[in-house]
XYZ file of C-alpha atoms in Angstrom:
666
model
C -56.637 15.879 -10.888
C -53.784 15.620 -13.388
C -54.334 15.204 -17.113
C -52.704 11.755 -16.944
C -55.258 10.611 -14.382
C -58.119 12.063 -16.423
C -57.023 10.278 -19.603
C -55.713 6.967 -18.301
C -57.507 6.488 -14.963
C -56.189 3.534 -12.970
C -53.433 2.935 -15.562
C -51.376 5.708 -13.936
C -50.210 5.974 -10.352
C -48.684 8.696 -8.190
C -45.049 7.598 -8.265
C -43.979 9.238 -5.007
C -46.339 6.884 -3.155
C -44.703 3.827 -4.702
C -41.105 4.759 -3.863
C -40.843 2.903 -0.580
C -37.274 2.162 0.631
C -38.375 -0.786 2.799
C -39.934 -2.469 -0.250
C -37.107 -1.935 -2.744
C -36.238 -5.654 -2.679
C -39.495 -6.354 -4.541
C -39.965 -5.658 -8.253
C -41.378 -2.187 -8.702
C -44.205 -3.400 -10.928
C -45.305 -5.758 -8.131
C -45.361 -2.970 -5.543
C -47.148 -0.566 -7.899
C -49.761 -3.129 -8.826
C -50.521 -3.924 -5.171
C -50.720 -0.245 -4.242
C -52.936 0.506 -7.221
C -55.155 -2.474 -6.396
C -55.424 -2.266 -2.619
C -54.772 1.412 -1.742
C -57.789 3.492 -2.708
C -56.333 6.576 -1.051
C -59.036 7.048 1.585
C -56.679 5.831 4.307
C -53.464 5.324 2.376
C -51.103 4.655 5.291
C -53.347 1.948 6.750
C -53.918 0.373 3.338
C -50.183 0.469 2.620
C -49.603 -1.363 5.866
C -51.781 -4.187 4.551
C -49.713 -4.288 1.339
C -46.504 -4.536 3.376
C -48.007 -7.329 5.433
C -49.154 -9.185 2.309
C -45.695 -8.971 0.743
C -43.962 -10.084 3.953
C -46.226 -13.109 4.290
C -46.665 -14.177 0.690
C -43.704 -13.075 -1.441
C -41.985 -16.154 -2.910
C -38.411 -15.548 -1.775
C -35.833 -18.320 -2.396
C -35.111 -18.762 1.320
C -38.809 -19.405 2.040
C -39.249 -22.532 -0.081
C -39.339 -25.032 2.782
C -41.607 -22.817 4.911
C -44.060 -22.342 2.037
C -44.205 -26.077 1.303
C -44.718 -26.813 4.997
C -47.555 -24.313 5.335
C -49.172 -25.496 2.107
C -49.132 -29.053 3.436
C -50.528 -28.119 6.839
C -53.200 -25.719 5.616
C -54.086 -27.491 2.400
C -53.783 -24.248 0.387
C -51.341 -21.358 0.297
C -51.368 -17.972 -1.459
C -48.026 -16.644 -2.658
C -46.793 -13.705 -4.718
C -44.400 -14.639 -7.504
C -43.819 -15.392 -11.154
C -45.494 -18.523 -12.496
C -44.236 -20.129 -15.710
C -46.276 -22.851 -17.437
C -45.204 -25.333 -20.116
C -46.684 -28.406 -21.783
C -45.288 -31.753 -20.647
C -45.336 -33.847 -23.814
C -44.863 -37.114 -21.891
C -48.073 -36.722 -19.900
C -49.911 -34.263 -22.176
C -50.530 -32.005 -19.187
C -49.603 -28.442 -18.342
C -47.032 -28.062 -15.597
C -46.077 -24.919 -13.738
C -42.878 -23.653 -12.154
C -42.023 -20.946 -9.611
C -38.445 -19.988 -10.604
C -37.722 -17.975 -7.445
C -38.348 -21.106 -5.341
C -36.799 -23.513 -7.852
C -40.119 -25.344 -7.522
C -41.306 -27.271 -10.571
C -43.937 -29.824 -11.464
C -47.065 -27.900 -10.405
C -50.239 -29.247 -11.996
C -52.083 -26.505 -13.937
C -55.723 -27.029 -14.975
C -56.519 -26.165 -18.587
C -59.392 -23.973 -17.398
C -56.908 -21.679 -15.652
C -54.729 -21.586 -18.736
C -57.728 -20.683 -20.894
C -58.312 -17.655 -18.678
C -54.658 -16.597 -18.613
C -52.909 -17.923 -21.741
C -49.920 -15.678 -21.017
C -49.005 -18.074 -18.198
C -47.253 -20.066 -20.929
C -44.592 -17.376 -21.122
C -44.767 -16.493 -17.443
C -46.819 -14.058 -15.378
C -46.414 -12.287 -12.045
C -49.359 -12.490 -9.708
C -50.965 -14.021 -6.620
C -51.034 -17.803 -6.980
C -53.145 -20.170 -4.918
C -51.453 -23.534 -4.412
C -53.363 -26.593 -3.233
C -51.466 -29.425 -1.581
C -52.945 -32.823 -2.396
C -51.732 -35.577 -0.098
C -50.832 -39.006 -1.496
C -53.650 -41.539 -1.844
C -54.260 -44.859 -3.518
C -54.770 -43.188 -6.889
C -51.830 -40.768 -6.564
C -49.021 -42.212 -4.447
C -46.958 -39.025 -4.907
C -48.050 -35.699 -3.340
C -49.229 -33.172 -5.895
C -49.256 -29.365 -5.828
C -52.004 -27.843 -7.952
C -52.243 -24.246 -9.131
C -55.946 -23.718 -8.436
C -56.265 -19.950 -8.804
C -54.226 -17.047 -10.166
C -54.649 -13.264 -10.025
C -52.179 -11.644 -12.456
C -50.385 -8.430 -11.567
C -49.447 -7.811 -15.137
C -51.949 -5.873 -17.153
C -53.921 -8.340 -19.201
C -55.016 -6.833 -22.506
C -53.525 -3.591 -23.732
C -55.293 -1.665 -26.458
C -52.361 -0.069 -28.248
C -54.729 1.973 -30.396
C -56.210 3.526 -27.255
C -52.682 4.306 -26.073
C -51.981 6.021 -29.402
C -55.224 7.992 -29.464
C -54.874 9.324 -25.917
C -51.398 10.604 -26.734
C -53.136 13.419 -28.646
C -54.319 14.963 -25.374
C -50.719 15.768 -24.426
C -48.132 18.123 -25.835
C -44.767 16.556 -26.588
C -43.272 18.092 -23.443
C -46.146 16.794 -21.293
C -45.779 13.332 -22.812
C -42.019 13.265 -22.209
C -42.622 14.254 -18.593
C -45.244 11.499 -18.223
C -42.734 8.918 -19.470
C -40.023 10.315 -17.189
C -42.349 9.923 -14.209
C -43.179 6.420 -15.397
C -39.550 5.277 -15.079
C -39.435 6.911 -11.642
C -37.515 10.113 -12.416
C -38.510 13.732 -11.831
C -38.600 15.540 -15.199
C -37.918 18.887 -13.495
C -34.480 17.622 -12.443
C -33.307 16.946 -16.014
C -32.556 19.024 -19.100
C -34.343 18.266 -22.357
C -31.218 16.526 -23.717
C -30.904 14.409 -20.570
C -34.579 13.454 -20.722
C -34.133 12.152 -24.255
C -31.154 10.045 -23.197
C -33.274 8.549 -20.402
C -35.929 7.664 -22.993
C -33.329 6.223 -25.373
C -32.788 3.560 -22.709
C -36.397 2.499 -23.334
C -35.771 2.153 -27.077
C -33.970 -1.129 -26.437
C -37.235 -2.462 -24.953
C -39.659 -0.842 -27.417
C -37.740 -1.821 -30.570
C -36.370 -5.205 -31.547
C -32.617 -5.764 -31.442
C -31.413 -2.271 -30.597
C -27.989 -2.729 -29.029
C -26.863 0.073 -26.719
C -24.005 0.927 -24.400
C -23.940 3.433 -21.551
C -20.872 4.228 -19.467
C -20.822 6.914 -16.818
C -20.256 7.740 -13.147
C -21.866 5.744 -10.393
C -25.325 6.670 -9.079
C -26.600 8.344 -12.246
C -29.499 5.944 -12.782
C -27.998 3.686 -15.463
C -29.309 0.482 -13.923
C -32.270 2.270 -12.256
C -33.576 2.974 -15.760
C -33.802 -0.743 -16.536
C -34.167 -2.572 -13.226
C -37.701 -3.778 -12.600
C -39.043 -1.549 -15.359
C -40.265 -4.417 -17.497
C -40.681 -8.105 -16.779
C -39.741 -8.635 -20.417
C -36.188 -7.523 -19.556
C -33.474 -9.461 -17.787
C -30.542 -7.871 -15.946
C -27.226 -9.598 -15.277
C -25.377 -7.742 -12.519
C -21.750 -8.819 -12.846
C -20.863 -12.431 -12.138
C -20.329 -15.184 -14.654
C -22.137 -15.391 -17.986
C -22.071 -18.733 -19.773
C -23.032 -19.559 -23.375
C -25.681 -21.962 -22.021
C -27.348 -19.197 -19.993
C -27.040 -16.538 -22.687
C -27.697 -18.485 -25.875
C -28.604 -22.175 -25.714
C -27.807 -25.181 -23.550
C -25.554 -27.379 -25.677
C -26.758 -30.520 -23.904
C -30.548 -30.239 -24.180
C -31.165 -27.313 -26.531
C -32.927 -25.137 -23.945
C -32.950 -21.567 -25.349
C -31.012 -18.971 -23.379
C -31.842 -15.448 -22.266
C -31.621 -13.828 -25.720
C -34.487 -16.037 -26.911
C -36.682 -15.590 -23.823
C -36.584 -11.839 -23.141
C -36.989 -8.585 -25.042
C -33.891 -6.995 -23.521
C -30.766 -8.453 -21.945
C -28.929 -5.913 -19.780
C -25.349 -6.419 -18.624
C -25.033 -4.268 -15.516
C -21.565 -3.629 -14.034
C -20.136 -4.887 -17.327
C -16.548 -4.524 -16.051
C -17.313 -7.172 -13.407
C -18.899 -9.628 -15.802
C -16.846 -12.746 -16.411
C -17.516 -14.598 -19.640
C -16.901 -18.341 -19.678
C -15.040 -19.213 -22.876
C -14.806 -15.515 -23.892
C -13.557 -16.195 -27.446
C -16.568 -18.362 -28.291
C -18.981 -16.051 -26.461
C -17.810 -12.943 -28.329
C -17.985 -14.837 -31.625
C -21.593 -15.860 -30.961
C -22.457 -12.322 -29.857
C -21.220 -10.968 -33.186
C -23.527 -13.273 -35.134
C -26.458 -12.695 -32.824
C -26.165 -8.893 -32.717
C -25.942 -8.766 -36.491
C -28.524 -11.348 -37.565
C -30.546 -12.329 -34.494
C -29.736 -15.994 -34.921
C -26.833 -18.336 -34.290
C -26.013 -22.000 -33.950
C -24.366 -23.519 -30.897
C -23.479 -27.159 -31.386
C -26.416 -28.746 -33.170
C -28.996 -26.231 -31.953
C -29.969 -23.205 -34.095
C -31.548 -20.410 -32.044
C -33.451 -17.287 -33.048
C -33.779 -14.332 -30.691
C -34.974 -10.733 -30.794
C -33.535 -9.406 -27.531
C -31.739 -6.087 -27.503
C -28.305 -6.186 -25.863
C -27.488 -3.365 -23.436
C -24.113 -2.953 -21.720
C -23.822 -0.481 -18.849
C -20.892 0.253 -16.594
C -18.899 2.818 -14.704
C -16.489 5.367 -16.103
C -14.520 8.086 -14.300
C -15.219 11.686 -15.241
C -13.489 15.035 -15.070
C -16.130 17.767 -14.952
C -18.825 16.670 -17.398
C -16.444 14.794 -19.669
C -14.849 11.333 -19.559
C -11.610 11.546 -17.568
C -8.518 12.381 -19.586
C -6.918 9.205 -18.236
C -8.774 7.248 -20.946
C -7.236 6.921 -24.373
C -10.563 5.574 -25.600
C -13.940 5.186 -23.934
C -14.059 1.391 -24.062
C -11.288 0.951 -21.502
C -13.738 0.145 -18.643
C -14.950 -2.960 -20.525
C -13.482 -6.444 -20.033
C -10.550 -6.942 -22.421
C -12.389 -9.665 -24.358
C -15.190 -7.239 -25.271
C -12.847 -4.611 -26.713
C -13.260 -6.168 -30.113
C -13.793 -3.773 -33.049
C -16.126 -6.140 -34.913
C -18.261 -6.623 -31.797
C -18.398 -2.938 -30.895
C -19.359 -1.950 -34.435
C -22.584 -3.858 -33.878
C -23.529 -1.478 -31.038
C -26.125 0.912 -32.445
C -25.671 3.739 -29.969
C -23.380 4.860 -27.151
C -25.265 6.872 -24.490
C -22.988 9.458 -22.800
C -23.657 8.521 -19.177
C -21.127 11.128 -18.048
C -23.679 13.822 -18.950
C -26.296 12.478 -16.537
C -26.611 14.014 -13.041
C -26.138 12.034 -9.844
C -29.385 10.772 -8.332
C -30.559 12.590 -5.203
C -33.908 12.930 -3.451
C -35.259 15.556 -5.828
C -34.297 13.402 -8.841
C -37.085 10.914 -8.181
C -40.600 11.155 -9.605
C -43.341 13.002 -7.749
C -46.112 13.157 -10.358
C -48.239 10.595 -12.143
C -46.772 7.929 -14.406
C -48.013 4.749 -16.040
C -48.190 1.697 -13.806
C -45.266 -0.476 -14.785
C -47.347 -3.589 -15.445
C -49.301 -1.625 -18.069
C -46.254 0.190 -19.453
C -44.287 -3.060 -19.770
C -47.040 -4.419 -22.005
C -47.069 -1.214 -24.055
C -43.303 -1.422 -24.627
C -43.613 -5.076 -25.578
C -46.382 -4.373 -28.092
C -44.512 -1.420 -29.610
C -41.834 -3.871 -30.760
C -44.258 -5.329 -33.299
C -46.123 -2.083 -34.056
C -45.431 -0.396 -37.380
C -45.475 3.377 -37.726
C -47.734 4.751 -40.497
C -44.610 6.130 -42.207
C -41.049 4.961 -41.738
C -39.108 7.961 -40.347
C -36.078 7.034 -42.496
C -37.986 8.232 -45.593
C -37.905 11.777 -44.199
C -34.181 12.265 -43.680
C -30.907 11.790 -45.536
C -27.538 10.663 -44.227
C -24.106 11.547 -45.572
C -20.741 9.849 -44.860
C -22.693 6.953 -43.363
C -21.881 3.281 -43.913
C -24.656 0.678 -44.070
C -24.354 -0.227 -40.373
C -24.451 3.473 -39.479
C -27.685 3.918 -41.419
C -29.253 0.866 -39.780
C -28.250 2.009 -36.284
C -29.585 5.536 -36.761
C -32.828 4.197 -38.258
C -33.441 1.827 -35.336
C -32.898 4.447 -32.620
C -34.893 7.092 -34.506
C -37.790 4.696 -35.054
C -37.766 3.655 -31.392
C -37.853 7.244 -30.137
C -40.636 8.076 -32.573
C -42.719 5.110 -31.382
C -42.301 6.177 -27.754
C -43.000 9.866 -28.246
C -45.318 9.820 -31.277
C -46.939 6.358 -31.443
C -49.256 7.608 -34.195
C -46.231 8.618 -36.284
C -47.171 12.312 -36.343
C -43.854 14.037 -35.724
C -42.801 17.476 -36.981
C -39.630 18.069 -39.000
C -38.050 19.868 -36.059
C -38.857 17.019 -33.667
C -37.643 14.401 -36.128
C -34.439 16.366 -36.651
C -33.841 16.241 -32.906
C -34.268 12.453 -32.803
C -32.138 11.798 -35.883
C -29.454 14.108 -34.505
C -29.403 12.256 -31.209
C -29.258 8.866 -32.936
C -26.507 10.046 -35.296
C -24.477 11.441 -32.390
C -24.765 8.155 -30.479
C -23.635 6.215 -33.549
C -20.835 8.717 -34.210
C -19.598 8.082 -30.660
C -19.267 4.402 -31.581
C -17.345 5.247 -34.760
C -15.058 7.670 -32.939
C -13.959 4.949 -30.523
C -13.480 2.462 -33.353
C -11.149 4.911 -35.083
C -9.026 4.978 -31.906
C -8.794 1.242 -31.230
C -8.487 0.222 -34.901
C -7.600 3.317 -36.994
C -6.333 1.312 -39.963
C -9.644 -0.499 -40.310
C -11.942 2.334 -39.174
C -10.644 5.708 -40.398
C -12.118 8.782 -38.780
C -15.103 10.429 -40.467
C -18.137 12.481 -39.434
C -21.710 11.440 -40.160
C -24.031 14.188 -41.394
C -27.828 14.189 -41.516
C -30.423 16.303 -43.304
C -34.062 16.817 -42.326
C -36.336 19.156 -44.313
C -33.349 20.686 -46.102
C -31.379 21.433 -42.925
C -28.030 19.616 -42.907
C -25.986 19.137 -39.748
C -22.964 17.152 -38.572
C -23.039 14.621 -35.746
C -20.288 15.804 -33.421
C -20.270 14.344 -29.879
C -19.332 17.004 -27.300
C -16.542 14.868 -25.816
C -14.552 15.291 -29.012
C -13.192 18.427 -27.332
C -11.748 16.304 -24.509
C -7.972 16.649 -24.230
C -5.668 13.799 -23.299
C -3.235 14.348 -20.420
C -0.307 12.558 -22.117
C 1.697 14.993 -24.221
C 5.075 15.072 -25.882
C 8.010 16.315 -23.756
C 8.167 20.116 -23.715
C 11.815 20.095 -24.905
C 14.538 17.625 -25.973
C 15.897 15.932 -22.844
C 18.713 13.492 -22.199
C 17.389 9.998 -21.615
C 13.691 10.761 -22.272
C 12.441 9.036 -25.406
C 9.001 8.676 -26.996
C 7.960 5.060 -27.467
C 4.686 3.709 -28.829
C 2.490 0.940 -27.437
C -0.748 -0.730 -28.391
C -2.976 -3.112 -26.480
C -6.520 -4.431 -26.451
C -7.436 -2.075 -23.612
C -5.921 1.282 -24.591
C -5.440 0.974 -28.342
C -2.499 3.038 -29.605
C -0.707 5.318 -27.151
C 2.564 7.199 -26.800
C 4.761 5.861 -24.005
C 7.392 8.148 -22.508
C 10.429 6.272 -21.224
C 13.101 7.706 -18.921
C 16.581 6.142 -18.982
C 19.270 6.804 -16.393
C 22.836 5.530 -16.958
C 25.353 4.739 -14.190
C 29.102 3.900 -14.325
C 30.011 0.279 -13.737
C 28.582 -3.069 -14.730
C 25.262 -4.463 -13.489
C 22.064 -5.923 -14.856
C 19.716 -3.363 -16.447
C 16.548 -2.679 -14.456
C 13.030 -1.652 -15.459
C 11.038 0.015 -12.715
C 7.269 -0.361 -12.430
C 4.893 -3.241 -12.985
C 6.205 -4.645 -16.277
C 6.281 -8.130 -17.698
C 9.391 -10.222 -18.295
C 9.364 -9.556 -22.040
C 9.828 -5.824 -21.364
C 12.863 -6.531 -19.172
C 14.319 -8.756 -21.894
C 13.726 -5.958 -24.387
C 15.783 -3.524 -22.282
C 18.577 -6.084 -21.881
C 18.711 -6.621 -25.662
C 18.783 -2.842 -26.194
C 21.783 -2.498 -23.852
C 23.603 -5.300 -25.711
C 22.856 -3.607 -29.039
C 24.290 -0.282 -27.799
C 27.390 -2.112 -26.463
C 27.899 -3.637 -29.904
C 28.314 -0.176 -31.525
C 29.923 1.529 -28.533
C 33.138 2.221 -30.440
C 31.217 4.360 -32.941
C 29.624 6.539 -30.241
C 31.062 9.532 -28.393
C 30.525 7.970 -24.978
C 30.886 10.273 -21.963
C 34.160 9.732 -20.078
C 32.368 8.686 -16.894
C 31.169 5.571 -18.736
C 34.597 4.685 -20.124
C 34.795 1.534 -18.023
C 31.214 0.453 -18.675
C 27.665 1.382 -17.760
C 24.384 0.006 -16.527
C 20.942 1.544 -16.793
C 17.553 1.875 -15.152
C 14.448 2.470 -17.274
C 11.081 3.854 -16.157
C 8.026 3.757 -18.450
C 6.346 6.963 -17.223
C 2.619 6.332 -17.807
C 2.170 3.681 -15.135
C -1.442 2.868 -16.123
C -0.502 1.912 -19.686
C 0.086 -1.835 -20.196
C 3.772 -2.627 -20.738
C 4.003 -6.132 -22.091
C 5.449 -6.044 -25.615
C 8.899 -6.284 -27.208
C 8.408 -3.300 -29.532
C 9.997 -0.881 -27.024
C 13.454 -2.236 -27.916
C 14.341 0.531 -30.374
C 13.069 3.251 -28.030
C 15.053 1.724 -25.143
C 18.246 1.674 -27.250
C 17.823 5.313 -28.291
C 17.299 6.306 -24.655
C 20.346 4.310 -23.476
C 22.478 5.912 -26.200
C 21.251 9.380 -25.219
C 22.109 8.717 -21.564
C 25.702 7.559 -22.229
C 26.586 10.244 -24.803
C 24.774 12.978 -22.862
C 22.858 14.163 -25.936
C 19.121 15.044 -25.757
C 16.556 12.956 -27.609
C 14.367 14.939 -30.044
C 11.035 15.632 -28.346
C 8.961 15.300 -31.536
C 10.246 11.943 -32.803
C 8.675 8.604 -31.767
C 10.240 5.165 -32.041
C 8.864 1.639 -32.360
C 10.607 -1.596 -33.261
C 11.773 -4.885 -31.815
C 15.555 -4.986 -31.415
C 18.054 -7.839 -31.355
C 21.292 -7.914 -29.361
C 23.189 -7.263 -32.618
C 21.142 -4.135 -33.308
C 18.782 -5.417 -36.010
C 15.295 -3.866 -35.975
C 12.450 -6.339 -36.514
C 8.800 -5.742 -37.384
C 6.037 -4.988 -34.902
C 2.237 -5.254 -34.716
C -0.352 -2.537 -34.295
C 1.390 -0.184 -36.717
C -1.736 1.804 -37.587
C -2.684 2.367 -33.935
C 0.853 3.438 -33.022
C 1.207 5.869 -35.910
C -2.234 7.283 -35.159
C -1.260 7.805 -31.496
C 1.944 9.589 -32.531
C 0.022 11.837 -34.916
C -2.572 12.762 -32.290
C 0.173 13.553 -29.784
C 1.794 15.934 -32.286
C 4.902 13.985 -33.303
C 6.758 15.270 -36.367
C 8.498 12.007 -37.241
C 8.149 8.293 -36.449
C 10.858 5.671 -36.908
C 9.481 2.220 -37.683
C 11.008 -1.131 -38.723
C 11.863 -1.674 -42.376
C 9.886 -4.913 -42.066
C 6.679 -2.841 -41.747
C 7.268 -0.765 -44.869
C 4.801 -2.765 -46.997
C 2.095 -2.395 -44.337
C 2.781 1.339 -44.164
C 1.888 1.737 -47.844
C -1.522 0.163 -47.204
C -2.561 2.586 -44.465
C -5.176 5.264 -45.234
C -3.643 8.736 -45.720
C -5.614 10.156 -42.770
C -3.857 7.747 -40.377
C -0.392 8.927 -41.386
C -1.316 12.583 -41.833
C 1.560 15.008 -42.426
C 4.071 13.080 -40.318
C 7.376 11.848 -41.725
C 7.674 8.077 -41.470
C 11.210 6.676 -41.644
C 11.853 2.934 -42.032
C 15.045 1.596 -40.449
C 16.614 -1.857 -40.477
C 19.265 -1.326 -37.781
C 19.930 0.667 -34.649
C 22.742 2.487 -36.443
C 20.320 3.737 -39.098
C 18.003 5.036 -36.372
C 20.833 6.824 -34.531
C 22.042 8.327 -37.799
C 18.533 9.629 -38.522
C 18.484 11.634 -35.261
C 22.120 12.838 -35.555
C 23.851 10.587 -33.022
C 25.956 8.975 -35.768
C 27.262 10.375 -39.023
């Protein structure tokens, strides 16, 4: 018999026996509880058949509402498996129950039943016995009474016993026990990967720990949360409204953040937020303070927010197609102030794809018991705060808070008595610091002026290390042209989805007169920008050494080369004009100079937005010089030195000044 079975008895279960494909529609804690309760092991297959039959007959599925009511009426009583939620009706001073999966409300609940199971007030899973009382002279309306209830969820958890029995296990054995508990085979994962799996649990075991995990499909991102705890709620895509998430503005009913320990947004890219501006604004307040006001209703919550989604990879790194790692998120969520409130970014691209041997085979805690343990850990204090045993350097206040929360959560899970060695603590702090550094690295890409790049360092027991996420070595595919080329110019773009980025533009000139064309999926403003650039070049044509083939006029076609980069702004005007000029005078454009600026038909260069992001993108790409509008000169002086770097920044007010700077005019 395994050590887990010896120490915890019926509180652990052999996980391979509970992984039943034909029962995956049911919550795992329901299946495990039934197997643990009704399958003694003497004739497991026959006993399991009875469990299957019980679920098929009694599970409260939404489509079965009418059948269940019919059978309850005909029989007089009916046993069903589901979640029962009880509340006090102030009008009648009675307790009423609801079965959310059936959208059935108004059940009468005797106080004697509530005295036995007070947790029914918040909601419990179990086997409920319903009694149908027909109308009579005293009660003209039929009444459904909850006469009996057998909870699946573990009733009373002794957290001290949980802590004391941890001593029987080495750290490695304990980690493996927790891995089996969430349904994963510890032998399939490296030590680093195991810790990332357990970090997912930190959002349940610690109050208000906000995490993000992006990675390939089928790596267990949602598997790690789904059905693990009935204190968690998972939204799988679809529409999320402020009423559902926060509070109903009409009646003040608290939303999900006030009713659950963890709110998980699965398939975050497919989540549609109603009134996204207001929703993001509320999220910022909630994730920072845990409270908010919507209309006249103030609400307090303690739920952790977890966002998980898919991200393409190349090898074991995020694909080089991404300028920053937030691109898979909905545009409204790519908000620097919102993302800064994320405590840790789990690198889902490091996790292996799930296959048969990835699933648990040994003993793990039954999920009804473990859910209660995680819930109680949220309010459990460690004997000594781990943050007193380490130091942080180059860390802002939010960095320190994030690292402290994740470190404390891991310590509670792995060392509930607080007894952790310096080496072990260093591992947890390092992991937490790396996850927070990953957040800061992405902030420095999407908003470099506001969030300059820096590296957090941590020290435990005199050993000082830097938090350096491995993906920092990832190389972007978009590079500067290998040599100066006629008609190829380096522009700069910025958007809410990619941040700052270089944008190569190819210009071809043709003899004759026709409307300029922009190939690719571009917006009207980009086409207008090219037209204005052509007019501006025409206005100074006499000063240029135009090739003889264009003596009677010219027209052009432009192609922004990186087709995946959004092309919707007017700031390509200067780059377009430089490319058009290059094409008609047959002179190469410097391959280490970038251009940004809005251009009028008369050749005046106007200011642009996103200056910091654009300059940062040019620097990272290796540009030697950037030409920007004179209008942005004041803003340039306010940028941190690390954004500009060693590049030469030249401010120009006209197209002629820009062409003079690169040698096209004297």
